[in-house]
Amino acid sequence: MGETVRIQVPGGEMAAYVARPATAPAPAVVVLQEIFGVNAVMREITDGLASQGFLAICPDLFWRIEPGVDISDRTEAEWKKAFALMNAFDAGQGVTDIAATLAHIRADPGCTGKAGAVGFCLGGQLAWLTATRTDVDAAVSYYGVGIETLVGESPALRKPVMLHIAEADGFVPPPAQAAIREGLGGQPLATIHTYAGRDHAFARVGGEHYDAADAALAGQRTLDFLRSNLGAT
């Protein structure tokens, strides 16, 4: 279903995977990757959003470190590489590249001009930063890591954001979750959903912590949120 495009960004050119819906024009959704790059899971999510009527695009946000990263969560070596990439990643530059992706996809003839973002893990943190630092129309964060240190940016929100938090997330422990809830208390543009007993990446199909029921629940909440805020049918 998808194709690879090139996006001009500050300092170079970045690849992105694009999947187009059956009907155009459509609102766009930028898919923000986990620490494994633009891999099969991210491409499937992008394809799935296109099947739901969105013009979906997944940029290669690790391109400044290593272009074309496409690994899985299956081996220790891949995990080691994924964490090394995450540790080398500059989130500020990532947001710059996401802003360029938003501009690129909004200018696509197949786009209505509305554009949202959905991110997972590292991409969940980036979805939050996209909501506070860019002109995105709506953003969804799945089990975003490190958001507890960034909730001070909540006054910068101008458009709605939804957070999916796994209550048993080993990377976002209870004190971090409490800090997120406290930091976003009274922020009407932020919606938080929590999932009891779920661990990190509960929505990653085939992953160790995958839970089909809560993945489906979070997925439907995400689709309803995006359709409501981006004008999709």
XYZ file of C-alpha atoms in Angstrom:
233
model
C 0.000 0.000 0.000
C 2.794 2.418 0.860
C 5.534 4.349 -0.887
C 8.735 6.066 0.211
C 9.055 9.821 -0.252
C 11.854 12.284 0.492
C 11.364 15.355 2.661
C 13.654 18.367 2.734
C 14.523 19.169 6.342
C 17.063 21.482 7.961
C 20.447 19.930 7.344
C 19.484 17.394 4.721
C 16.842 15.064 3.343
C 14.767 12.520 5.252
C 12.871 9.494 3.986
C 9.284 8.823 5.027
C 6.843 5.992 4.435
C 3.460 7.162 3.098
C 0.204 5.231 2.822
C -2.748 6.776 1.002
C -6.458 6.257 1.696
C -8.981 5.166 -0.902
C -10.599 8.605 -0.961
C -8.908 11.993 -1.257
C -8.500 14.600 -0.035
C -8.160 13.353 3.525
C -6.693 14.607 6.788
C -3.138 13.507 7.483
C -1.626 11.654 10.417
C 2.106 11.597 11.146
C 3.135 8.288 12.738
C 6.025 8.687 15.191
C 8.216 5.637 15.553
C 9.280 3.482 18.461
C 12.998 2.978 19.078
C 13.140 0.290 16.364
C 12.932 2.683 13.416
C 10.427 2.654 10.577
C 9.979 -1.093 10.819
C 7.193 -3.497 9.883
C 5.138 -2.533 12.947
C 5.260 1.177 12.091
C 4.486 0.534 8.436
C 1.496 -1.623 9.418
C 0.202 1.141 11.686
C 0.630 3.636 8.853
C -1.196 1.333 6.440
C -3.935 0.805 9.028
C -4.534 4.532 9.401
C -4.771 4.841 5.617
C -7.383 2.081 5.591
C -9.349 4.190 8.074
C -9.375 7.177 5.727
C -6.238 9.105 6.698
C -3.260 10.165 4.603
C -0.608 8.583 6.822
C 3.117 9.256 6.883
C 5.900 7.798 9.041
C 9.174 9.781 8.879
C 12.585 8.196 9.459
C 13.401 10.206 12.587
C 16.704 8.399 13.208
C 18.059 9.562 9.836
C 20.548 11.973 11.414
C 22.123 9.032 13.300
C 21.592 6.163 10.869
C 19.191 6.358 7.922
C 16.880 3.453 7.230
C 16.826 1.760 10.647
C 14.418 -1.195 10.447
C 14.826 -3.599 13.359
C 12.513 -5.544 15.659
C 12.147 -6.394 19.343
C 13.099 -10.046 18.783
C 16.769 -10.240 19.721
C 19.068 -8.877 22.403
C 21.293 -7.340 19.738
C 18.359 -5.425 18.268
C 17.307 -4.148 21.698
C 20.880 -3.030 22.369
C 21.004 -1.160 19.086
C 17.564 0.376 19.676
C 18.576 1.770 23.076
C 21.839 3.109 21.616
C 19.856 4.915 18.924
C 17.436 6.315 21.491
C 20.301 7.571 23.651
C 21.913 9.277 20.656
C 18.649 10.834 19.482
C 18.100 14.577 19.874
C 14.402 15.153 20.602
C 14.623 18.834 19.724
C 15.940 18.042 16.255
C 13.300 15.335 16.026
C 10.557 17.897 16.570
C 12.123 20.056 13.850
C 11.915 17.084 11.483
C 8.317 16.387 12.546
C 7.388 20.010 11.823
C 8.904 19.617 8.351
C 6.895 16.416 7.895
C 3.691 18.222 8.860
C 4.412 20.967 6.327
C 5.228 18.398 3.639
C 2.101 16.319 4.097
C -0.207 19.326 4.413
C 1.068 20.524 1.035
C 0.229 17.147 -0.559
C -2.706 17.438 -2.991
C -4.284 14.476 -1.212
C -4.435 16.322 2.119
C -7.266 18.503 3.407
C -4.761 20.646 5.289
C -5.558 19.127 8.661
C -2.821 16.993 10.224
C -2.462 15.044 13.459
C 0.229 12.873 15.015
C 0.283 9.483 16.742
C 3.407 8.282 18.534
C 4.533 5.171 20.404
C 7.179 4.830 23.152
C 9.867 7.346 22.111
C 7.315 8.494 19.552
C 4.853 8.931 22.413
C 7.176 11.490 23.969
C 7.577 13.117 20.566
C 3.802 13.247 20.126
C 3.616 15.282 23.331
C 6.383 17.613 22.132
C 4.671 17.876 18.759
C 1.517 18.999 20.560
C 3.352 21.664 22.567
C 5.921 22.855 20.012
C 4.296 22.650 16.556
C 1.051 23.616 14.844
C -0.282 20.034 14.725
C -4.091 19.871 14.905
C -4.248 16.941 17.365
C -1.792 14.455 18.858
C -1.967 11.022 20.485
C 0.737 9.570 22.730
C 0.958 5.858 23.458
C 3.026 5.047 26.582
C 5.285 8.008 26.024
C 8.553 7.875 27.953
C 9.862 10.913 29.810
C 6.685 12.994 29.553
C 6.734 13.527 33.326
C 9.775 15.785 32.804
C 8.004 17.742 30.050
C 4.546 18.438 31.476
C 5.710 21.960 32.267
C 5.127 22.661 28.588
C 1.376 22.084 28.952
C 0.509 25.829 28.894
C 1.804 25.820 25.304
C -0.958 23.433 24.177
C -3.221 24.998 21.581
C -4.805 21.834 20.194
C -6.045 18.606 21.848
C -3.734 15.813 22.976
C -4.605 12.290 24.181
C -2.316 10.138 26.316
C -2.583 6.351 26.678
C -0.772 5.264 29.858
C -0.094 1.644 30.842
C -0.440 1.425 34.624
C 2.225 -1.309 34.933
C 4.656 0.370 32.516
C 8.203 -0.418 33.568
C 9.490 2.631 31.699
C 6.862 4.993 33.130
C 6.590 3.943 36.797
C 3.845 5.097 39.188
C 5.676 8.274 40.346
C 6.088 9.352 36.726
C 2.435 8.642 36.027
C 1.427 10.672 39.068
C 3.587 13.562 37.876
C 1.900 13.460 34.477
C -1.584 13.490 35.987
C -0.670 16.300 38.354
C 1.054 18.323 35.649
C -1.919 18.050 33.313
C -4.572 18.578 35.958
C -6.853 21.376 34.872
C -5.532 21.354 31.269
C -8.763 21.017 29.252
C -6.958 20.135 26.026
C -5.381 16.993 27.549
C -7.176 13.660 27.876
C -5.559 10.770 29.767
C -6.613 7.117 29.486
C -5.009 4.524 31.764
C -4.949 0.763 31.299
C -4.869 -1.338 34.455
C -2.396 -4.205 34.506
C -0.865 -3.262 31.165
C 2.856 -2.887 30.588
C 4.797 -0.824 28.074
C 3.921 -1.375 24.398
C 0.649 -3.183 25.137
C -0.566 -2.113 21.691
C 2.422 -3.496 19.753
C 1.057 -6.461 17.826
C 3.268 -9.476 18.456
C 5.097 -7.810 21.330
C 5.737 -9.425 24.707
C 3.170 -7.228 26.465
C 0.566 -7.078 23.704
C -3.033 -7.167 24.914
C -5.590 -7.419 22.127
C -8.552 -6.068 24.086
C -6.856 -2.951 25.439
C -5.011 -2.386 22.165
C -8.390 -2.376 20.413
C -9.864 -0.048 23.041
C -6.980 2.401 22.747
C -7.130 2.139 18.967
C -10.822 3.010 18.842
C -10.334 5.916 21.234
C -7.523 7.152 19.000
C -9.592 6.891 15.814
C -12.556 8.675 17.399
C -10.265 11.422 18.694
C -8.549 11.917 15.344
C -11.788 11.889 13.389
C -13.325 14.424 15.762
C -10.376 16.803 15.633
C -9.243 16.388 12.033
C -12.622 16.344 10.338
C -12.421 12.773 9.006
C -15.522 10.682 8.383
